[in-house]
Tab-separated table of C-alpha atoms and ligand atoms in Angstrom:
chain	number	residue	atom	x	y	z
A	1	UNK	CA	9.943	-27.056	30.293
A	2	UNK	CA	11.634	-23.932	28.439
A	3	UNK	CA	12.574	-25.193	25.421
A	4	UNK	CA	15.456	-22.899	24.239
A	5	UNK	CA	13.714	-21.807	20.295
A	6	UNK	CA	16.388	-18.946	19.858
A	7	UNK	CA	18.818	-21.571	20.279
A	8	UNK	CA	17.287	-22.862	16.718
A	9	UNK	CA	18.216	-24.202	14.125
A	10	UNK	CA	21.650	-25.864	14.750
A	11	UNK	CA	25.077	-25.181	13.123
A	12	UNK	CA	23.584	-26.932	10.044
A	13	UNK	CA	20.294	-25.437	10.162
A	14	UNK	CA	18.342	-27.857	11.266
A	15	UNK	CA	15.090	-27.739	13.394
A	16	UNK	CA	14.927	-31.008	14.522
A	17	UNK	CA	15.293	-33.558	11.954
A	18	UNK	CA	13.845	-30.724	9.378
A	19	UNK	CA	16.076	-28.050	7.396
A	20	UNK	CA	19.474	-28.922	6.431
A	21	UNK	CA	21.342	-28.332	3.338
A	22	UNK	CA	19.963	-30.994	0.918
A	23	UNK	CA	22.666	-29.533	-1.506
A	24	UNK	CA	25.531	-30.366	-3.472
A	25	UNK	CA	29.004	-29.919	-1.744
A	26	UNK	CA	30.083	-26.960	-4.124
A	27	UNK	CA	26.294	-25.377	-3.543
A	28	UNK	CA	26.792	-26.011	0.311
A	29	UNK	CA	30.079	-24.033	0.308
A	30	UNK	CA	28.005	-20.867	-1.015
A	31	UNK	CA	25.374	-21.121	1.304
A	32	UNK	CA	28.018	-21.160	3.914
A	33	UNK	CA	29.365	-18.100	2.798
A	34	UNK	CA	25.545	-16.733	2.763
A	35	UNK	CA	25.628	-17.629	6.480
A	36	UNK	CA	28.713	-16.585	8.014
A	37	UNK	CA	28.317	-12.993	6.087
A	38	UNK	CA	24.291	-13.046	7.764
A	39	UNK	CA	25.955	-14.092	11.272
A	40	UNK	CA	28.699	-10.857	10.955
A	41	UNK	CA	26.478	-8.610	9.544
A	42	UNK	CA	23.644	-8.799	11.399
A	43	UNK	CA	25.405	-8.567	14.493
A	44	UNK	CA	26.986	-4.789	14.153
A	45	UNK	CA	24.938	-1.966	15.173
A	46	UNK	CA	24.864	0.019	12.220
A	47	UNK	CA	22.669	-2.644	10.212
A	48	UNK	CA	20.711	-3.276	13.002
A	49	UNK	CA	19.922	0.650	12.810
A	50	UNK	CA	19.355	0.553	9.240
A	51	UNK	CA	17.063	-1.839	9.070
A	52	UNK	CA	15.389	-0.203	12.565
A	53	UNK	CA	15.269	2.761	10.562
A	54	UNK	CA	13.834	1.569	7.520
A	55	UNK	CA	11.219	-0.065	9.508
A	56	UNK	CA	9.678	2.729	11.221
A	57	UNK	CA	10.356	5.569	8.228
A	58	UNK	CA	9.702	3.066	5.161
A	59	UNK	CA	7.663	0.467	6.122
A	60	UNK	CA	5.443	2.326	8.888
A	61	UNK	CA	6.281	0.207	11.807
A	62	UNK	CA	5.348	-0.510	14.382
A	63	UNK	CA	1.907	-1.999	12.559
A	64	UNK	CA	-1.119	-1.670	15.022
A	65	UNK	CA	-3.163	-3.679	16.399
A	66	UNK	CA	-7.011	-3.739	16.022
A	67	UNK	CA	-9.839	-4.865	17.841
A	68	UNK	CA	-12.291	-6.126	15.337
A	69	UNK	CA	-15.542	-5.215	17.598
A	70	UNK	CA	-17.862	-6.205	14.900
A	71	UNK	CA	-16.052	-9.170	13.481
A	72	UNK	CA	-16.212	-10.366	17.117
A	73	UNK	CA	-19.446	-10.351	17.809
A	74	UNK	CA	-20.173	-12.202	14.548
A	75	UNK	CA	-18.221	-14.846	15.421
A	76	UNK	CA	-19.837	-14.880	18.982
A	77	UNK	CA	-17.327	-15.536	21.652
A	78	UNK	CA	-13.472	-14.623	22.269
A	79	UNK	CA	-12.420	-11.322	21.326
A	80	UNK	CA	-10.510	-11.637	17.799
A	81	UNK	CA	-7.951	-8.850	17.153
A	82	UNK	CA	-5.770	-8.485	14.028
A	83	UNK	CA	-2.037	-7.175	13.804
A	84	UNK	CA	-2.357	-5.126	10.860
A	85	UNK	CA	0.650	-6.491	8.686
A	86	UNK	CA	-1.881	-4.982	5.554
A	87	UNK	CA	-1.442	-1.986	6.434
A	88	UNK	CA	2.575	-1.996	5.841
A	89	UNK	CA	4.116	-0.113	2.606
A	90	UNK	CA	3.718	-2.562	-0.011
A	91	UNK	CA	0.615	-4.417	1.449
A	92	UNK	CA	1.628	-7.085	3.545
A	93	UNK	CA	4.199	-8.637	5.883
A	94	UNK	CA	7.050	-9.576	3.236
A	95	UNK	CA	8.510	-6.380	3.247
A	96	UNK	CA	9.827	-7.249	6.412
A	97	UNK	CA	12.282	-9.795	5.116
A	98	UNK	CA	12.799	-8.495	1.473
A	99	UNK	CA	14.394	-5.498	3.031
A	100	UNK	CA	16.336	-7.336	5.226
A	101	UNK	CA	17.812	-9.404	2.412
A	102	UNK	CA	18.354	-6.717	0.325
A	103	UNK	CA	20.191	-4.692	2.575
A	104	UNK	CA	22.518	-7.477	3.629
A	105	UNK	CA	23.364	-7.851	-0.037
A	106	UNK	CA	24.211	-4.408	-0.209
A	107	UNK	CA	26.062	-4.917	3.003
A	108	UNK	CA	27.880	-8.135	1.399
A	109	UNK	CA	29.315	-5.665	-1.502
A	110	UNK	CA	26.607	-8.073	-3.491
A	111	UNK	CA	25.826	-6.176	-7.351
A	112	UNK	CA	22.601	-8.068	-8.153
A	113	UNK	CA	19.752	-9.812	-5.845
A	114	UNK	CA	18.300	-12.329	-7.669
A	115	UNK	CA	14.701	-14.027	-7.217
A	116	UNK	CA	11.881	-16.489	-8.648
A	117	UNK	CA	8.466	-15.204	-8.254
A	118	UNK	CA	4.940	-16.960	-9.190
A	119	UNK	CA	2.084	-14.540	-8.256
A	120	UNK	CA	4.655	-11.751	-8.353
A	121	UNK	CA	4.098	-10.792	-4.688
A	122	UNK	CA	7.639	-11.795	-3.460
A	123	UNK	CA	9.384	-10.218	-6.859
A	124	UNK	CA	7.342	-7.091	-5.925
A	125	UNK	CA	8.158	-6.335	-2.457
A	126	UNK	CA	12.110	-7.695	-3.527
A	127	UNK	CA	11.767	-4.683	-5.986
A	128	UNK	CA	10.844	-2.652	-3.718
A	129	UNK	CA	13.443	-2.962	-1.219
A	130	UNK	CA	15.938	-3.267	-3.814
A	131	UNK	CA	14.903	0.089	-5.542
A	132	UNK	CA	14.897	1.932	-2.212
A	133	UNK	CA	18.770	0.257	-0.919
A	134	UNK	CA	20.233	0.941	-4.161
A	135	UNK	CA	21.125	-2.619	-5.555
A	136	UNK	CA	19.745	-4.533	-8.893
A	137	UNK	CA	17.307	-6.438	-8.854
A	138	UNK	CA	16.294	-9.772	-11.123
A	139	UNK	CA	13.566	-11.664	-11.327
A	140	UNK	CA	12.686	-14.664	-12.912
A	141	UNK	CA	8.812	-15.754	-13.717
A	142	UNK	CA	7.323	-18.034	-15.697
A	143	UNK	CA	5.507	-17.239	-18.813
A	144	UNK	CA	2.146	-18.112	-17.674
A	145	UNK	CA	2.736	-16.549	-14.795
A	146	UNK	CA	3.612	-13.315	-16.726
A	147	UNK	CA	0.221	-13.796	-18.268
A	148	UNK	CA	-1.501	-14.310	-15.378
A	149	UNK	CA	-0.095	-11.656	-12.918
A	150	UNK	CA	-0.037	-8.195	-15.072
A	151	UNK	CA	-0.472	-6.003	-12.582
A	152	UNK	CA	2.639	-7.356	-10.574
A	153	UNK	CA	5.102	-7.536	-13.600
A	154	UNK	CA	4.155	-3.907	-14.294
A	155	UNK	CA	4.913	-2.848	-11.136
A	156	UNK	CA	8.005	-4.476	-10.897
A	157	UNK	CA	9.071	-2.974	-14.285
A	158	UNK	CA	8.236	0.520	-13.195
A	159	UNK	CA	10.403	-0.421	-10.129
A	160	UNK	CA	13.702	-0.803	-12.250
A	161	UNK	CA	13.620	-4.672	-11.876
A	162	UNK	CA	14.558	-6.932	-14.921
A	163	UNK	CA	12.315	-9.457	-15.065
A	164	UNK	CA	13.389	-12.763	-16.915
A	165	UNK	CA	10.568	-14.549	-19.119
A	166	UNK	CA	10.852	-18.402	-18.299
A	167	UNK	CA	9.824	-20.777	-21.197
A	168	UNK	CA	11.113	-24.295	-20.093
A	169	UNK	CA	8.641	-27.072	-19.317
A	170	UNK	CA	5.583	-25.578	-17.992
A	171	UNK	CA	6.566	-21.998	-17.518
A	172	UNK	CA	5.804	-21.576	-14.051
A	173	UNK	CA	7.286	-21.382	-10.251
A	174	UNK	CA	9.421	-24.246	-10.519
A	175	UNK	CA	10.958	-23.391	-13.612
A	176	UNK	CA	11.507	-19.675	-12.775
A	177	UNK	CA	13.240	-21.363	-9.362
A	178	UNK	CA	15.524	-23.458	-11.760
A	179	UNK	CA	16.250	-20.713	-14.038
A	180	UNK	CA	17.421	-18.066	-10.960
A	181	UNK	CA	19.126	-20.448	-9.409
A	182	UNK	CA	21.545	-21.405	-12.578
A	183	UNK	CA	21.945	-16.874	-12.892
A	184	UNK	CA	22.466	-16.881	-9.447
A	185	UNK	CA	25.123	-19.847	-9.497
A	186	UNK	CA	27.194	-17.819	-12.437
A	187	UNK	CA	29.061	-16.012	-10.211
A	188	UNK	CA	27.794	-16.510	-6.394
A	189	UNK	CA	30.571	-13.824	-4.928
A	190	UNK	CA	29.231	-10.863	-6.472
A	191	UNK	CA	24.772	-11.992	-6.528
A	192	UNK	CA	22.656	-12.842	-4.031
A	193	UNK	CA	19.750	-15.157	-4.049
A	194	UNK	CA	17.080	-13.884	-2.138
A	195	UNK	CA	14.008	-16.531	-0.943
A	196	UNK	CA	10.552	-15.240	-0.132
A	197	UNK	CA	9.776	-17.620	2.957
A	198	UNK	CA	11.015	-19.966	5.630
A	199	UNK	CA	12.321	-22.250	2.780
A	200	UNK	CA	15.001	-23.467	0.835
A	201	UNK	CA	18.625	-24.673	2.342
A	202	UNK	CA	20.256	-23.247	5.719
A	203	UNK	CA	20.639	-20.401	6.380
A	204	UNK	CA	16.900	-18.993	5.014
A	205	UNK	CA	14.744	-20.270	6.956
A	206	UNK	CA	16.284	-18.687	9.800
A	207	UNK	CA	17.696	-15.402	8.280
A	208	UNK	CA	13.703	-14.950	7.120
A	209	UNK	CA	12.393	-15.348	10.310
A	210	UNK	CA	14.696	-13.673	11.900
A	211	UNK	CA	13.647	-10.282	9.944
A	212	UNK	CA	9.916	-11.475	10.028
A	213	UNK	CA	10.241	-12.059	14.453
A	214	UNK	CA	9.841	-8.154	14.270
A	215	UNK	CA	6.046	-8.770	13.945
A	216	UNK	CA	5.668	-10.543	16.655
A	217	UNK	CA	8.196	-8.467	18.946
A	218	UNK	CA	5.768	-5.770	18.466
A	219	UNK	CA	2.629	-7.786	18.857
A	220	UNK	CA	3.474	-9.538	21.938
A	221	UNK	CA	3.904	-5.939	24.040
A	222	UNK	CA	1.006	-3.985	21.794
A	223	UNK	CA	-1.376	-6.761	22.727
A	224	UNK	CA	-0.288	-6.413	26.875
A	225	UNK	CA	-0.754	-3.239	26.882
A	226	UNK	CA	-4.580	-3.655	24.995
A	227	UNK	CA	-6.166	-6.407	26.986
A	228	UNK	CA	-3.259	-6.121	30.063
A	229	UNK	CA	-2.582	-9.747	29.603
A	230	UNK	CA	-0.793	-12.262	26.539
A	231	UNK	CA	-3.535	-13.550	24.463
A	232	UNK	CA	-4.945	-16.540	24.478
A	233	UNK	CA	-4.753	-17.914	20.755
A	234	UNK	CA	-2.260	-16.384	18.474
A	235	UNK	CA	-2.889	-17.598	14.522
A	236	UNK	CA	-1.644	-17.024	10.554
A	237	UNK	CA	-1.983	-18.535	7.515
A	238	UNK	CA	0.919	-20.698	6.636
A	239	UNK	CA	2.207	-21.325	3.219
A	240	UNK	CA	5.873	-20.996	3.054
A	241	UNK	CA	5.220	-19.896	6.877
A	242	UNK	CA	6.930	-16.613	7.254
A	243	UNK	CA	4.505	-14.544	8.537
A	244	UNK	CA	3.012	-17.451	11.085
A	245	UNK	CA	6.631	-17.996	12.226
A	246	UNK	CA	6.957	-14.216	11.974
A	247	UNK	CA	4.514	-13.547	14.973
A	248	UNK	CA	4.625	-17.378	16.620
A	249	UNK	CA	8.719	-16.663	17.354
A	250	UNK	CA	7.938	-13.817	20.012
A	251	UNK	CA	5.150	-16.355	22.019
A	252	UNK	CA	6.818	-19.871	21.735
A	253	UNK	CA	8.018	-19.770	25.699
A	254	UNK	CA	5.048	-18.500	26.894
A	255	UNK	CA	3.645	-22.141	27.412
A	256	UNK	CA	-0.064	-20.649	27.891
A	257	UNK	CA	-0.350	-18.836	24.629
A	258	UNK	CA	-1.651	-21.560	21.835
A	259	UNK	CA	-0.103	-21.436	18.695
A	260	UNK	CA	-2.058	-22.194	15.246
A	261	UNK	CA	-0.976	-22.300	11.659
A	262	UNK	CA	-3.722	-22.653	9.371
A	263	UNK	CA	-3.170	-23.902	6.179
A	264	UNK	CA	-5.119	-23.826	2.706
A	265	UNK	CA	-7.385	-26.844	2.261
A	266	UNK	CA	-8.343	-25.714	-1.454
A	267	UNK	CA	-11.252	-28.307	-2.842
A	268	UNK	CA	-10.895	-30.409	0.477
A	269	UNK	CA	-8.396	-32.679	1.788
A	270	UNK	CA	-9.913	-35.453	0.126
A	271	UNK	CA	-8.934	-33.705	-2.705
A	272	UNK	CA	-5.703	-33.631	-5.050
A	273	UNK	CA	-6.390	-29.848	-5.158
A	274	UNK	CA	-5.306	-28.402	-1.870
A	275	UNK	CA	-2.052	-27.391	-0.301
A	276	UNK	CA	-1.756	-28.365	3.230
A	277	UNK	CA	1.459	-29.737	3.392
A	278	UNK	CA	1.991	-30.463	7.396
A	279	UNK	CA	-1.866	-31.523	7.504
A	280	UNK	CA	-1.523	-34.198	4.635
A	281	UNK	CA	2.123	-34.365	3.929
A	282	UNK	CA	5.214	-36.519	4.428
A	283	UNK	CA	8.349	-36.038	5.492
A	284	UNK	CA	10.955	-35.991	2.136
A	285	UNK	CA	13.123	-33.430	0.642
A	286	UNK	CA	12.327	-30.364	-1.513
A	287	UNK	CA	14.209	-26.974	-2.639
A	288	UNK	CA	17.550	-28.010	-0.549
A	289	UNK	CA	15.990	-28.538	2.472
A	290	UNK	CA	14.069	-31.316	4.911
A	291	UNK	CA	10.311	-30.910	5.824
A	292	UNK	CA	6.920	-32.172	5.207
A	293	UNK	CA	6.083	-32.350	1.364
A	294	UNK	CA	3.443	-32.833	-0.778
A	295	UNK	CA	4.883	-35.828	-2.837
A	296	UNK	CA	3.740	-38.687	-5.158
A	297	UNK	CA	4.694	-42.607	-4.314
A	298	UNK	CA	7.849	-42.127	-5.849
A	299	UNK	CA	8.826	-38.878	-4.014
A	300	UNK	CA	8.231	-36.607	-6.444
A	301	UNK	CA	6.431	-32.796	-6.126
A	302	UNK	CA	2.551	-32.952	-6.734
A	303	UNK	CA	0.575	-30.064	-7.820
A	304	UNK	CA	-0.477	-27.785	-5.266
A	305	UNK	CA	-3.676	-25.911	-5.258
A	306	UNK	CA	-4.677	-22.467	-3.222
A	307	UNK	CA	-7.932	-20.104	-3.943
A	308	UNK	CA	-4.867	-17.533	-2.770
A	309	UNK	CA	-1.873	-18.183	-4.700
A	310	UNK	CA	0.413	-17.517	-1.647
A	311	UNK	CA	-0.235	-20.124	-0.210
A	312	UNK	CA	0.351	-22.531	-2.850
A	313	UNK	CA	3.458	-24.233	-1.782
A	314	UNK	CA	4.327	-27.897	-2.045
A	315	UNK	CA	6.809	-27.934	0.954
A	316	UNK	CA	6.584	-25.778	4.016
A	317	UNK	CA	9.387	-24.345	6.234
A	318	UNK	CA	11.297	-26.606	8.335
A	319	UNK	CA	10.711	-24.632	11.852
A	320	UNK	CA	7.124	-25.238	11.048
A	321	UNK	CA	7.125	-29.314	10.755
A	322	UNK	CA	9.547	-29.551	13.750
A	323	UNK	CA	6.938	-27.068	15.784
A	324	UNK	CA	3.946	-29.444	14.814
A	325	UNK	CA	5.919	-32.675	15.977
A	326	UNK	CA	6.618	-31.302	19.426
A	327	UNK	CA	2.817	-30.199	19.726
A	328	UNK	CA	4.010	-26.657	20.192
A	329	UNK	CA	1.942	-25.461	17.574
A	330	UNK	CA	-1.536	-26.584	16.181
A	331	UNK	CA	-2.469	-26.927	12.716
A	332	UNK	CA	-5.665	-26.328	10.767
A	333	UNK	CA	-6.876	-25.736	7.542
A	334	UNK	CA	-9.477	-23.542	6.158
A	335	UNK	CA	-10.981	-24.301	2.452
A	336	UNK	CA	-11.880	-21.751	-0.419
A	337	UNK	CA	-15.347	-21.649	0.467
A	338	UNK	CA	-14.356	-20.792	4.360
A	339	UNK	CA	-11.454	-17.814	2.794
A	340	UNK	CA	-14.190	-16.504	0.904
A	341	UNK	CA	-16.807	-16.084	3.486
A	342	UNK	CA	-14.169	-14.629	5.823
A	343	UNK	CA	-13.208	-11.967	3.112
A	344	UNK	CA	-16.031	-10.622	2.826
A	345	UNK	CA	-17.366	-10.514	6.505
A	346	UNK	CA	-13.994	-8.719	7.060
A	347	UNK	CA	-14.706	-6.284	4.248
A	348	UNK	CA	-18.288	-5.905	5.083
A	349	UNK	CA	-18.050	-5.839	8.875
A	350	UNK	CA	-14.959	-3.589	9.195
A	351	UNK	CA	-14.258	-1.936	6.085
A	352	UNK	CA	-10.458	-4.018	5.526
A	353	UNK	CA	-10.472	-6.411	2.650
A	354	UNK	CA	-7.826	-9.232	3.624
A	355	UNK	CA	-5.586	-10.817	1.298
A	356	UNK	CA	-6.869	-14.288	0.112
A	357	UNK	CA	-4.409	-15.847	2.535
A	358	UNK	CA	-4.878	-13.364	5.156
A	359	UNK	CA	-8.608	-14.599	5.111
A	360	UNK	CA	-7.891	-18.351	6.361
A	361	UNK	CA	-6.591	-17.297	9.506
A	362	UNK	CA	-9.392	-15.197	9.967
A	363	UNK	CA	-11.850	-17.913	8.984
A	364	UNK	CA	-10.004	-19.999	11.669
A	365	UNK	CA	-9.929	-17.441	14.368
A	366	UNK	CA	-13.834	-16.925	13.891
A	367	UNK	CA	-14.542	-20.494	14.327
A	368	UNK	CA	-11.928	-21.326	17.456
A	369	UNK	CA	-13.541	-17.504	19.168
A	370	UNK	CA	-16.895	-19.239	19.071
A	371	UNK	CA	-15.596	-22.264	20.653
A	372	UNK	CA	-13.411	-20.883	23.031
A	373	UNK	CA	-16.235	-18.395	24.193
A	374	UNK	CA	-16.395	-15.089	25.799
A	375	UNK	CA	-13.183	-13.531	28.035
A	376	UNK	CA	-10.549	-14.984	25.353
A	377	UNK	CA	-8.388	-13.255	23.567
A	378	UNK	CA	-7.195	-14.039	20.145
A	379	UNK	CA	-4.859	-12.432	17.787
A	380	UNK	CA	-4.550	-12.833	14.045
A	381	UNK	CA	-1.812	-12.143	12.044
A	382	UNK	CA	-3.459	-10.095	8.808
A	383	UNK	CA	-0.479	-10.705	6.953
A	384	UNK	CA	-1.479	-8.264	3.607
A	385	UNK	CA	-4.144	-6.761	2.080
A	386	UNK	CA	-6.620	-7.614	-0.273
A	387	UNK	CA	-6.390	-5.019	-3.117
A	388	UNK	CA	-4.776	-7.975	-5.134
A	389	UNK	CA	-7.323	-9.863	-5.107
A	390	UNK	CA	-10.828	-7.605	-5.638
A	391	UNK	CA	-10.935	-8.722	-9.163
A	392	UNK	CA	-10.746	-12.077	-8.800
A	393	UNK	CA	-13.523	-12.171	-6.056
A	394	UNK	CA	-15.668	-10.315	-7.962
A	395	UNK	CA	-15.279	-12.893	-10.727
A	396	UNK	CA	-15.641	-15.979	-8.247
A	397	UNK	CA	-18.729	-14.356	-6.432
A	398	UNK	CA	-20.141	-12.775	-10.238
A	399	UNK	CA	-19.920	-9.448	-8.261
B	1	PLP	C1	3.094	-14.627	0.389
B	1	PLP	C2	2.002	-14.395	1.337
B	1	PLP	C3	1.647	-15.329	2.329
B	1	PLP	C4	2.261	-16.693	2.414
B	1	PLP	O1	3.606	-16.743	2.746
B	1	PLP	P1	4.136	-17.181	4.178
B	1	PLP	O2	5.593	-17.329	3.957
B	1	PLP	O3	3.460	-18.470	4.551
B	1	PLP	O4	3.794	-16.107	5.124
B	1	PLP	C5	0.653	-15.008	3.240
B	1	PLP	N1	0.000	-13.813	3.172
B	1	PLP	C6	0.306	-12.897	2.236
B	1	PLP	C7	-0.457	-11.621	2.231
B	1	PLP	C8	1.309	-13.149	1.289
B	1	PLP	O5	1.588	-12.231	0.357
């Protein structure tokens, strides 16, 4: 059975049951704008050029892929290989769809893009691709998350963003989402919002993984023409789920090819402090939009917990919980203990330090090559790398 995935989501974004518009009529009107000026746009040649371009100049596509030799024979079985999504300007794979946001608003005749950020790693590669097409840029962070995340809120600065303190109620993602959402509503016809994953109402989740499907375009044929055949596990981390829906997009037809999402399993799942929202989760409403959540009796948003703050997400994108209800794709977790041992073989054995949430996929990978056993193939996205994170592990591990 083919199921027809490009075909996804429907006129009003939905996967499924999952994805919608969980918005207010006047809110809904502006995200249909949002849509039919993605739909138009993205279908002349000269932005699909321009972002082409921008890709191979700017970015460094195509990313290559690696055969971890020694990582492999650690783990003791299938051959692991990683798609090198670290290795892209900026560090990881959300360049991919920051530029192609940004240069639809500049396409759009938009003035300002406007985000939230929490770690800062979605504000930085918006800034990025904002300085570069030529269009200003806003952020909004909480206060403790200024605090917390120097190194990103100087960056941004020296990028030419404004960055917005938030103070209200506990001065952190939610609020900064609140707070850019009321700039953005001001005056919708002349700023963009611009989300950093599968999330939110129609028509993000597919406009992100749309520009993130480039990863696993190129995967898909690199990987053929490595091992002369389509792998035999493909895997990511999922938090939002960009980058696992990123590289899953290109394989979902070829029925042979598993698909797993791993997610962060913090303390344990017997824990209140993890963030695996398909594993654990129930179906309810968050950010605009239908999925699984992590959510109290009453329905409301519980605290989410990641060793990598990435992944830290109390919903999860719509594709995603639609994907794990057909049994098209798998899901797993992987705990902090399991990230951290995974960093550092990866550092030690190869000489790449992962990102934090690069790390459970490869801690999953390991695991499923050693069951699987010798003659398999499996590819790992390595969505970023792990420069953000050195001083952190150092702490955890008294380095
Ligand atoms: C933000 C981030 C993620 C998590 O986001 P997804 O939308 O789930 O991909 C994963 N890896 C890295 C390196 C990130 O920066």
């Amino acid at each position: 059975m083919a199921l027809e995935f490009s075909a996804m989501p429907d006129k009003e974004g939905y996967f499924g049951e999952y994805g919608g518009q969980q918005i207010p009529p006047e809110l809904k009107a502006v995200m249909d704008d949002i849509s039919a000026a993605y739909e138009r746009v993205t279908s002349t040649e000269d932005f699909q050029a321009d972002l082409a371009n921008l890709y191979t100049d700017y970015v460094g596509r195509p990313s290559p892929i690696y055969f971890a030799k020694k990582i492999t024979e650690k783990a003791g079985g299938a051959n692991i290989y990683l798609k090198r999504e670290d290795l892209n300007h900026t560090g990881a794979h959300k360049i991919n769809h920051c530029l192609g946001e940004a240069l639809l608003a500049k396409y759009m005749g938009k003035t300002k893009v406007l985000a939230e950020t929490g770690a800062g790693q979605h504000g930085v590669a918006l800034a990025t691709a904002c300085a570069l097409v030529g269009i200003d840029c806003e952020i909004h962070m909480g206060e403790v998350d200024i605090v917390k995340e120097h190194p990103n809120v100087t960056k941004m600065k020296i990028l030419g963003c404004r960055i917005v303190p938030v103070s209200r109620g506990t001065k952190t993602l939610k609020d900064a989402v609140d707070s850019a959402f009321e700039e953005y509503l001001r005056d919708p016809d002349n700023f963009m919002y611009a989300i950093g994953s599968v999330v939110g109402p129609h028509p993000f989740p597919k406009m992100v993984r749309d520009f993130q499907s480039v990863v696993g375009r190129e995967a898909r044929q690199q990987i053929q023409e490595k091992t002369g055949r389509l792998p035999d596990v493909v895997t990511a981390c999922v938090g939002g789920g960009s980058n696992a829906i990123g590289i899953f997009t290109a394989f979902l037809n070829d029925e042979d090819v598993e698909l797993v999402g791993v997610e962060p399993a913090g303390h344990g799942l017997n824990t209140n402090e993890h963030a695996a929202t398909i594993t654990a989760g129930k179906k309810g409403t968050i950010h605009g939009f239908k999925c699984y959540n992590l959510q109290d009796d009453k329905g409301n948003p519980l605290p989410v917990y990641s060793i990598a703050s990435g992944l830290d997400y109390p919903g999860v994108g719509p594709q995603h919980c639609y994907l794990k209800d057909i049994g098209r794709v798998r899901y797993e977790t992987a705990d902090d203990e399991q990230c951290l041992e995974a960093f550092m073989q990866l550092s030690h054995l190869e000489g790449i330090i992962p990102a934090l949430e690069s790390a459970h996929a490869l801690h999953f990978a390991m695991q499923e090559a050693a069951r699987i056993g010798k003659g398999k193939n499996i590819l790992v996205n390595l969505s970023g790398r792990g420069d953000k994170d050195v001083d952190f592990v150092a702490e955890k591990l008294n380095l």
